[in-house]
Amino acid sequence: MIAPAQPMIDIRSVTKRFGDFTAVNDVSLAIGPAEFITLLGPSGCGKTTLLRMLSGFEHPDQGDIRIDGADVTHLAPYRRNVNQVFQSYALFPHLSVWDNIAFGLRMQKVPAEEQRRRIEEVIDLVALRGFEKRKPTQLSGGQRQRVALARAIVPRPSVLLLDEPLSALDAKLRHQMQLELKRLQKHLGMTFVFVTHDQEEALTMSDRIAVFNQGRLEQLGTAADIYHRPRTAFVADFIGEANLVDAELLQRNGNVGRVRLKGGLEIIVPLDQWPEGHAKAVVSIRPEKVHVSKQPIKAENVFSARVEEEVFQGALDRLTLVTDAGTRLHAIVANESALLEAIHEGDQVWCGLHMDDLVIVAAD
Amino acid sequence: MQTIGLPGTAAPHARKPGLWGWLLLAPMVLWLLLFVVVPTGILAVYSFCQRDDLGRVVFSFTWDNYVRVFDPIYLNILGRSVAYAGLTTIICVAVGYPVGWYIARRPAGLRNLLLLLVMIPFWTSFLIRTYAWIAILKNEGLLNGLLLSAGAITAPLELLYTPVAVVIGLVYAYLPFMILPVYGSAEKVDNALVEAAHDLGAGPVRAFSEVIIPLTLPGIAAGVLLVFVPAIGMFAITDLMGGARVPMIGNVIQNQFFKARNWPFGAALGVVFTLMFVFTYLAVQWHGRRSQR
Amino acid sequence: MKKSCCLILAGVLALAGCKSKEDAKVLNLFAWSEYIPQTVLDGFTAETGIKVNYETFSSGEEMLAKLLAGGVGYDIIQPPDYIAEVLIKEGELLPLDTAKLSGLDNILPEFRGMPHDPQDAYTVPYMTGSVGIVVNTERVTTPVKGFKDLFKPEHSGRIVVVDDGRELVVAALYTLGLGINDITPENIAAARPLLASWFPMIKLFDSDSPKTALLNGDVDLGYVWGGEAAILWDEDKKFQYILPEEGAHIFVDVVAIPAKAPHPDAAHAFISYLLRPEVSKLISDEFPYTNPNGAARKLLTEDQLANPGSYPKTELALDTFRHIGESGALIDELVTDLKNTSGQ
């Protein structure tokens, strides 16, 4: 997806430092209306700081931020048409569910009748009917989460910020909420900026994902983009799993080249992403893209290897392979049949790598 | 239901203690029995007694002491004590609340340092600190000297031995008892709640009145009790800084025990005073509960 | 319930009291705070080997309360005259064994056979003093001879008085020419308007250290203990002390032995020690009240004897306080009422 001409959020060359530490380093990012974008990265990568600059709790040292066309770089949080769902939910413990949800409308001095109508509506939307009079302490984690959501969307902000809102929920509820959030976002047509360190969450919900590392925007793209065409070793490693193998260019042939992987295995790879003028780079190989069979395989790269280790995981089998040349690769294969193709430790197997599945990323 | 009151009274799921619980409670129960229940009982008994020529308590029943308590003189003094204590409490809230809140919002290291500063005066005798105030406020004292040399005033201000000095002394003495409970409850307020209020469109004033005040109400309530009630009974400050000119109920009670040797009347005043404490406490509790709804 | 309370109380008191009962080389002294020099106590212990436990009180009434409560066995108490009088009447004091005392002759004749103990059978005068008017003559230039000069509107807000209802009522009674020990409702009623006119002029009531406000310059005149005036005069001769012309009284603080004293022999030895001229001089050196010990007075410096606070020159016949019993309540009520009214 390409950023539209009139973005809802326009972050331009924003830098934020805390003392000597640069939390956000020259980040530019345009987010479209009704887009669900995820800021993804490990803790300390700058994603939360960027979110706090959108909500107004922090202000950039350099650069500026526009929301819905207006410069909000130094605007106080209570003057922005932006609401946030906090990681801890931050529900007001002294107020009931109803009063928590009403808080933003009261601050906006929305007429009482309209307040009532909108709160009723959102309570139905997040399925909190019957809990209006409860205090936050009398709710389960999932219910609190929904109150926080309702409270943030009922003032109809142009942007909803979500700061790891699902991290406190157990796995099952988290999956369910991921889908609910996505559905809600579509229903509301609101711009969602979602912060998480959980790549699976990001892949499930996002229209686009912005991967952050050490204060920098590492890569921006759709889930499929990020997964299949990681641009850096960090992205390849952070999203899903990858064999990141050092490679040396041996021979160039147009868009295709022959490289020698660390350990000795030689394969053919696409060179369109090979760093200009470098003899060395890293090849990212997703373990599930390593085809393994006891029978010979058809692929651009075929070689044989020995199974050094096998970890049975039910639907999947995790293998550690050592090629004849001595290169070590991880592979994941589906357990299709228990009888015929069972692969065990010590087996000699055929391996295949399709050239399209190999991604060249810059060496760090 | 969450109740508001002194810290530690909010026990939503209180249950009866078991044998171990009772054993752990025993020292406190014994302490309360010996030093609270028994003396209060003795006080109550004395308040219905009479005194003899030497000031000894004679155990013969009379209502006279209570009749005398409700003499306009003593009611007037009680009223004045309540007014001074009330003013002290208001100033303590106005000064102590921002301090307590400010300290609670500092980083841990600075916070402990500031708390230490609040508590350092307690390391010195209360009387010595009061005499220090006399040195500050007297005609030829520090404050007047400073103001005179700065040219702010031409003649020394009459501060010491005035009601102003009494209120200064009371505020000084009880301010920490406001700061500490406010700090205690402010420290528990998650900063995210304040941010959430701002995020939902509440400016500083609304965030303060709608979120911060209600969340620190237990601390304020505790502070009010800890300041107001003892301030009513304070006598040393009115003597030393007020020049013993304006009698407070504490002075009257002290006088009955140490000078006038009329223990039964002093006891009656004490009983009425204790009942006032209880009613104040219940009123704050009740108000707290109501505002929780 | 009451029985068990008493049992608990008795237990607590027993715990507090069971220090060293068998030790006979001990003297339990119960005296005014800041009235007996430590050198005197140390000297007594060095000479006799008797350890002195010194407990203090700050008013005669406080002493009375603790004595009557009967917890600790005091050997020596130091009541003011009017309290000694009632203790004698109630049989709370041990008759002195003159055979065990020496130096009684040192007491000047005018301090013998006083109304509180006409036979000198129970008490020995320790120190005496007057209550009078002190004036900062640098700040107050008009002559002040008595209460009518002290309580003038021009002195309003510049006066410190002792925070002692009886002394204040007595000042009014003197001014009205009434008997100072006749605390009757009529006399109190007569004193009321006078006191009511005086109270608003008073800047400060202080019994413990009325000299402080005078030294600090917060007030310029005072109705204070003679001993306080003596310290002021010692500090600066501008503080002049006079006995009011309307009348003045002296108080006599005595030493006496409670009837239940556990160590009466040590108590007699202590009284004899106090009566020694050189010991009594030490007391005068530190606490410049009027010393009733004639032999000790001979040891004092001229400057000490010239101090008007200690030895005021007067033609007046000085009264003493008598026990007034429950009439004290009239005084207490009057003073509380007047303070309350003038504090509006």
GROMACS .gro file of N, CA, C and O in nm, chain A residues 14 18 33 54 72 96 101 110 132 153 187 222 234 237 257 300:
model
   64
   14VAL      N    1   1.143   1.315   1.256
   14VAL     CA    2   1.132   1.340   1.399
   14VAL      C    3   1.245   1.272   1.477
   14VAL      O    4   1.275   1.155   1.454
   18PHE      N    5   1.659   1.152   2.505
   18PHE     CA    6   1.651   1.164   2.651
   18PHE      C    7   1.793   1.164   2.702
   18PHE      O    8   1.857   1.060   2.709
   33PRO      N    9  -0.558   0.764   0.619
   33PRO     CA   10  -0.684   0.758   0.690
   33PRO      C   11  -0.736   0.614   0.692
   33PRO      O   12  -0.718   0.540   0.596
   54LEU      N   13   0.285   1.118   1.938
   54LEU     CA   14   0.157   1.133   1.870
   54LEU      C   15   0.047   1.173   1.968
   54LEU      O   16  -0.039   1.255   1.937
   72VAL      N   17   0.076   1.946   1.507
   72VAL     CA   18   0.050   1.919   1.649
   72VAL      C   19   0.181   1.898   1.724
   72VAL      O   20   0.181   1.850   1.838
   96SER      N   21  -1.721   0.447   3.767
   96SER     CA   22  -1.782   0.326   3.714
   96SER      C   23  -1.746   0.311   3.567
   96SER      O   24  -1.689   0.402   3.506
  101ILE      N   25  -1.627   0.572   3.058
  101ILE     CA   26  -1.650   0.591   2.914
  101ILE      C   27  -1.698   0.734   2.888
  101ILE      O   28  -1.662   0.795   2.788
  110VAL      N   29  -2.011   1.750   2.563
  110VAL     CA   30  -2.115   1.697   2.474
  110VAL      C   31  -2.248   1.698   2.552
  110VAL      O   32  -2.250   1.663   2.669
  132GLU      N   33  -2.227  -0.159   3.329
  132GLU     CA   34  -2.212  -0.012   3.334
  132GLU      C   35  -2.181   0.040   3.472
  132GLU      O   36  -2.108   0.138   3.487
  153ILE      N   37  -1.258   0.535   2.212
  153ILE     CA   38  -1.320   0.558   2.080
  153ILE      C   39  -1.446   0.642   2.088
  153ILE      O   40  -1.484   0.704   1.989
  187HIS      N   41  -1.488  -0.135   1.106
  187HIS     CA   42  -1.623  -0.085   1.130
  187HIS      C   43  -1.622   0.067   1.152
  187HIS      O   44  -1.707   0.139   1.101
  222THR      N   45   0.367  -0.384   0.403
  222THR     CA   46   0.258  -0.473   0.443
  222THR      C   47   0.318  -0.593   0.513
  222THR      O   48   0.439  -0.617   0.507
  234PHE      N   49   1.803  -0.751   1.059
  234PHE     CA   50   1.723  -0.734   1.180
  234PHE      C   51   1.577  -0.767   1.153
  234PHE      O   52   1.513  -0.841   1.229
  237ASP      N   53   1.515  -1.132   1.094
  237ASP     CA   54   1.527  -1.210   1.216
  237ASP      C   55   1.411  -1.184   1.310
  237ASP      O   56   1.361  -1.273   1.377
  257GLY      N   57   2.338  -1.459  -0.922
  257GLY     CA   58   2.479  -1.479  -0.894
  257GLY      C   59   2.503  -1.606  -0.813
  257GLY      O   60   2.411  -1.659  -0.751
  300GLU      N   61   1.611  -2.466  -0.788
  300GLU     CA   62   1.731  -2.404  -0.845
  300GLU      C   63   1.855  -2.451  -0.771
  300GLU      O   64   1.961  -2.467  -0.829
   0.00000   0.00000   0.00000
